[in-house]
Short mmCIF file of C-alpha atoms in Angstrom, two decimals:
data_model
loop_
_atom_site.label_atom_id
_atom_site.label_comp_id
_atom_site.label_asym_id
_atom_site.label_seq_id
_atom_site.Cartn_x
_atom_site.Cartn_y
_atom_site.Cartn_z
CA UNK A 1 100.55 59.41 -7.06
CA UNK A 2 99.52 57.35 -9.67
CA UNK A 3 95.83 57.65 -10.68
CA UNK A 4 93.57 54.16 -9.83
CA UNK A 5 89.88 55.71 -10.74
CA UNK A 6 88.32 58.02 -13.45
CA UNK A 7 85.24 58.59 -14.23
CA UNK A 8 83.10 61.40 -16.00
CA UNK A 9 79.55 62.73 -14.23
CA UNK A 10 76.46 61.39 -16.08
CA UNK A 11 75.02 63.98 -15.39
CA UNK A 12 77.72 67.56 -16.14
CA UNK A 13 79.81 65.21 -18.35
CA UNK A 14 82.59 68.39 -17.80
CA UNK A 15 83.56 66.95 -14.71
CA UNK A 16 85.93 64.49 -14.18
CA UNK A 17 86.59 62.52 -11.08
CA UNK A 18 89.87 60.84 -10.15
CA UNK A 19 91.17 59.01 -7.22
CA UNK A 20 94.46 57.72 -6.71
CA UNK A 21 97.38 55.95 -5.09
CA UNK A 22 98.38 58.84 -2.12
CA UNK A 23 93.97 58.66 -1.26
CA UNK A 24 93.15 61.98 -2.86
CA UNK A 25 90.27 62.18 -4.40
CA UNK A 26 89.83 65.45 -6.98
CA UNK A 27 87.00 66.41 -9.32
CA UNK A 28 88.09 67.89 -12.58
CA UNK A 29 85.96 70.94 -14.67
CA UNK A 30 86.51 70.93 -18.31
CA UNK A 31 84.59 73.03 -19.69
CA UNK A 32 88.03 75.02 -21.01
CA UNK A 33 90.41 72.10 -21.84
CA UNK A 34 93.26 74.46 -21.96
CA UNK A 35 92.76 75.41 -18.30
CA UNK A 36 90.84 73.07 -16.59
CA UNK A 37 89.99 73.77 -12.96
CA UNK A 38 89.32 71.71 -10.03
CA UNK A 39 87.27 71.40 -6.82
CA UNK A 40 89.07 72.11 -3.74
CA UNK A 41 90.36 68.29 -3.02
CA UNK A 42 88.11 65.57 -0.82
CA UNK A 43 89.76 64.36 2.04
CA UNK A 44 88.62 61.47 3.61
CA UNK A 45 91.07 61.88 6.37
CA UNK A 46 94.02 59.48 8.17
CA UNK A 47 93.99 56.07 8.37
CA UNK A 48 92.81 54.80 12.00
CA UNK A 49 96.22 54.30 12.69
CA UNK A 50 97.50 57.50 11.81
CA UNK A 51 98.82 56.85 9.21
CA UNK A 52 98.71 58.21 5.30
CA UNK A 53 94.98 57.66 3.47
CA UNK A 54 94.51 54.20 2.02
CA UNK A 55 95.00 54.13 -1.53
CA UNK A 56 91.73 54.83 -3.76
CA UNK A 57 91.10 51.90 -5.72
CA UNK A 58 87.89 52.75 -7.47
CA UNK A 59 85.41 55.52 -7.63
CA UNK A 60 82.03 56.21 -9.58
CA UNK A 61 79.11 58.44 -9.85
CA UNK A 62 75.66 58.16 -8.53
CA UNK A 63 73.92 57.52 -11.35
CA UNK A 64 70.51 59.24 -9.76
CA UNK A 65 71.94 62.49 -8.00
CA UNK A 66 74.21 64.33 -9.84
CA UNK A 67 76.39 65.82 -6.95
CA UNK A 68 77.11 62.32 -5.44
CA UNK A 69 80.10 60.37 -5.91
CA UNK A 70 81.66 57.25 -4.06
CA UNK A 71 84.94 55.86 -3.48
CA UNK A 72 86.47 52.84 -2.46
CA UNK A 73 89.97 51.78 -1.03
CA UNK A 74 92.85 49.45 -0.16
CA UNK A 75 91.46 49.47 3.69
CA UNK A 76 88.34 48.19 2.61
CA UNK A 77 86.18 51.50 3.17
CA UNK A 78 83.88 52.94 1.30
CA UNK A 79 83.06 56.73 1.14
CA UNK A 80 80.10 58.61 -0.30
CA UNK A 81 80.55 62.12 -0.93
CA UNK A 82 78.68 65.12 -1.45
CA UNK A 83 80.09 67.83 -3.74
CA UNK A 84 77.85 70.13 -2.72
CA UNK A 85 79.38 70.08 0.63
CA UNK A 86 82.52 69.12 -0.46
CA UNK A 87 82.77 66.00 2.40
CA UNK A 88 82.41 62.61 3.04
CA UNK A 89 78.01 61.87 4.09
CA UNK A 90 78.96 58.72 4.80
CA UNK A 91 81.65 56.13 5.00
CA UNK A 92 81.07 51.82 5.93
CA UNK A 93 82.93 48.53 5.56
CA UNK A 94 82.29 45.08 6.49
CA UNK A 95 84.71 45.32 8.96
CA UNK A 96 86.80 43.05 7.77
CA UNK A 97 89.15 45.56 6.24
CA UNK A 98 89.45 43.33 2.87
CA UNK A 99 90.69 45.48 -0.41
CA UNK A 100 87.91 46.72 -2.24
CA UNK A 101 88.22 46.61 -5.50
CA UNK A 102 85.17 48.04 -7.53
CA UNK A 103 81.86 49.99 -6.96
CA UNK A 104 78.79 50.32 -8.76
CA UNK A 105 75.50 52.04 -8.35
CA UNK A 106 72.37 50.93 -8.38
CA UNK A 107 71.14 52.57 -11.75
CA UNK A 108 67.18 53.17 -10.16
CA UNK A 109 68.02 53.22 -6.42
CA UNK A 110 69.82 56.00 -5.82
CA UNK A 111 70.78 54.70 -2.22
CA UNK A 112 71.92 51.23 -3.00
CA UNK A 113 75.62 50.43 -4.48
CA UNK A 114 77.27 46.70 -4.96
CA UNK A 115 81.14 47.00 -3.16
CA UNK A 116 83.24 43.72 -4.85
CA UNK A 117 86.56 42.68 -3.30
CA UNK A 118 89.54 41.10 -4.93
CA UNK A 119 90.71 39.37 -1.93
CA UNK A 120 90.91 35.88 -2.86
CA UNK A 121 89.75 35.07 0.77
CA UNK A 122 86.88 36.26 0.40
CA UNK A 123 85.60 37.05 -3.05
CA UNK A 124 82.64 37.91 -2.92
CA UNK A 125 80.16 41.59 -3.95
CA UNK A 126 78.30 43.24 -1.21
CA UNK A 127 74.89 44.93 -2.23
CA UNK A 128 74.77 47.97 0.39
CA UNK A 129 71.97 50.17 0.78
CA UNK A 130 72.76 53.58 2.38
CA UNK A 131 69.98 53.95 5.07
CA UNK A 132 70.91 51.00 6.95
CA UNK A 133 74.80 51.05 6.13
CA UNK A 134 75.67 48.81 9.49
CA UNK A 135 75.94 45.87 7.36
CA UNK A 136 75.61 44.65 4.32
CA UNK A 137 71.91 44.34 2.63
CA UNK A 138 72.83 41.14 0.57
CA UNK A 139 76.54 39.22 -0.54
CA UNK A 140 76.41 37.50 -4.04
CA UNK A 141 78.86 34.69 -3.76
CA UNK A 142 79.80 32.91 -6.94
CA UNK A 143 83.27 33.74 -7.63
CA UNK A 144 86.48 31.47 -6.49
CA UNK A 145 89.23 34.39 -6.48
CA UNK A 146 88.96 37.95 -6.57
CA UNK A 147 86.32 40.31 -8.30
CA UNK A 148 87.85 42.61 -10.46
CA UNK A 149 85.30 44.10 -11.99
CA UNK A 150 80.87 45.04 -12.97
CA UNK A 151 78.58 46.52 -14.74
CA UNK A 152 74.87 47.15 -13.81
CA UNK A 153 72.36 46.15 -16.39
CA UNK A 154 71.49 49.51 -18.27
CA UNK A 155 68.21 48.05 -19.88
CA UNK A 156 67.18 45.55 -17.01
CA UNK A 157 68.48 46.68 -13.73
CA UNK A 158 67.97 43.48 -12.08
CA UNK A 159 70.76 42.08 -13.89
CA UNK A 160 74.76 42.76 -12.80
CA UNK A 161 78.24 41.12 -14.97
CA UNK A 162 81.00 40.54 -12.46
CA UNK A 163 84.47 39.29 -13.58
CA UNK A 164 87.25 37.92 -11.06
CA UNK A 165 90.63 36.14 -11.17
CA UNK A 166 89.32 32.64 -11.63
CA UNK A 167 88.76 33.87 -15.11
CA UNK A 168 85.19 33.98 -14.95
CA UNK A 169 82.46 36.26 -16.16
CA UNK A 170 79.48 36.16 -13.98
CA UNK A 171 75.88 37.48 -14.73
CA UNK A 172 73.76 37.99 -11.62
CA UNK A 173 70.27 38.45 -10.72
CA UNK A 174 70.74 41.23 -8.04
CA UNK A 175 67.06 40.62 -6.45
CA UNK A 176 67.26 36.81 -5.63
CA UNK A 177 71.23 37.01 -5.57
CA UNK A 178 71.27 33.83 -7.86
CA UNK A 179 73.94 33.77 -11.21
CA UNK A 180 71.88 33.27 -14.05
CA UNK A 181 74.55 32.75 -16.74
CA UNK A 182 78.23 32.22 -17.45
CA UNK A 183 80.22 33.22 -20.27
CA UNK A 184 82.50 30.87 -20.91
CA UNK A 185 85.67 31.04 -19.37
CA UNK A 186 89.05 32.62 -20.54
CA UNK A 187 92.80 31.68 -19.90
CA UNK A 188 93.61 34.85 -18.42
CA UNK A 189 91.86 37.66 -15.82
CA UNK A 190 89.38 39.95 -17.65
CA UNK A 191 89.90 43.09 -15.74
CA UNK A 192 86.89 45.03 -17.04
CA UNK A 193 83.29 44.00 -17.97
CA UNK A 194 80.39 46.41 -20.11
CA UNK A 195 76.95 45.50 -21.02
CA UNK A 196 76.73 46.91 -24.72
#
């Protein structure tokens, strides 16, 4: 199926991760370009009603431990995986079974990740932190309609860009929760934020 996430390891920049549309979720080695190789596939398993795996809509790397990666999905799930024993560790939601739309780690807390949503319900990012994954640590709600996309400060940590469908560009404060800037808005969606 068609591919939804890709994203290289900070860490063994060789290896590629995708995710895609049929919930398959494959890491890529490329150190030989002419024949790359891959890990055997991560399978999250069925949906709860039997059915075929929800699509992945996002994936990305811990950016602390080199062999962790997490996905999200159409069902509203989130997975973390270990490659080193090629399964999930972990998998949570809201239970509210919303669309997830993006992930990011925490750049210095290698159990904490922010989980965004696009559904214009409810859109709103969820600041999760692994050791208590029954519900979410924190929600940062700014946004009118759908997040489609962050970034995590690289120089200051505390701060976090979000973009959504009311055409907005959002900089956060991720310890008090508060927005602490807007760029100004555009006429259309931007569908992917970077802190330069």
């Amino acid at each position: 199926g068609p591919v939804k996430g890709l994203e290289f390891n900070p860490f063994t920049p060789h290896l590629l991760a995708s995710g895609g549309a049929d919930g398959q979720l494959v890491v890529w080695d490329l150190t030989n370009t002419s024949d790359p190789t891959t890990y055997p596939e991560l399978k999250a398993g069925a949906n709860a009603g039997g059915g075929a795996p929800p699509e992945i809509t996002y994936l990305a790397w811990n950016q602390k431990v080199q062999h962790i990666l997490a996905s999200t999905s159409t069902s509203g799930n989130t997975v973390v995986w270990d490659l080193k024993r090629q399964r999930p560790v972990i998998s949570f939601n809201d239970n509210s079974s919303r669309r997830c739309s993006c992930i990011q780690w925490n750049p210095e807390v290698a159990t904490q990740l922010i989980v965004a949503s696009d559904d214009d319900r409810y859109p709103v990012l969820q600041v999760w932190d692994l050791r208590n994954a029954v519900s979410p640590q924190k929600e940062l709600v700014g946004h009118s309609k759908g997040v489609l996309s962050m970034a995590w400060g690289k120089h200051d940590t505390s701060l976090l860009l979000s973009s959504a469908k009311d055409n907005r560009t959002l900089a956060w404060d991720t310890s008090t929760g508060e927005v602490v800037a807007e760029l100004p808005p555009s006429s259309n969606w931007n569908f992917d934020v970077q802190w330069s």
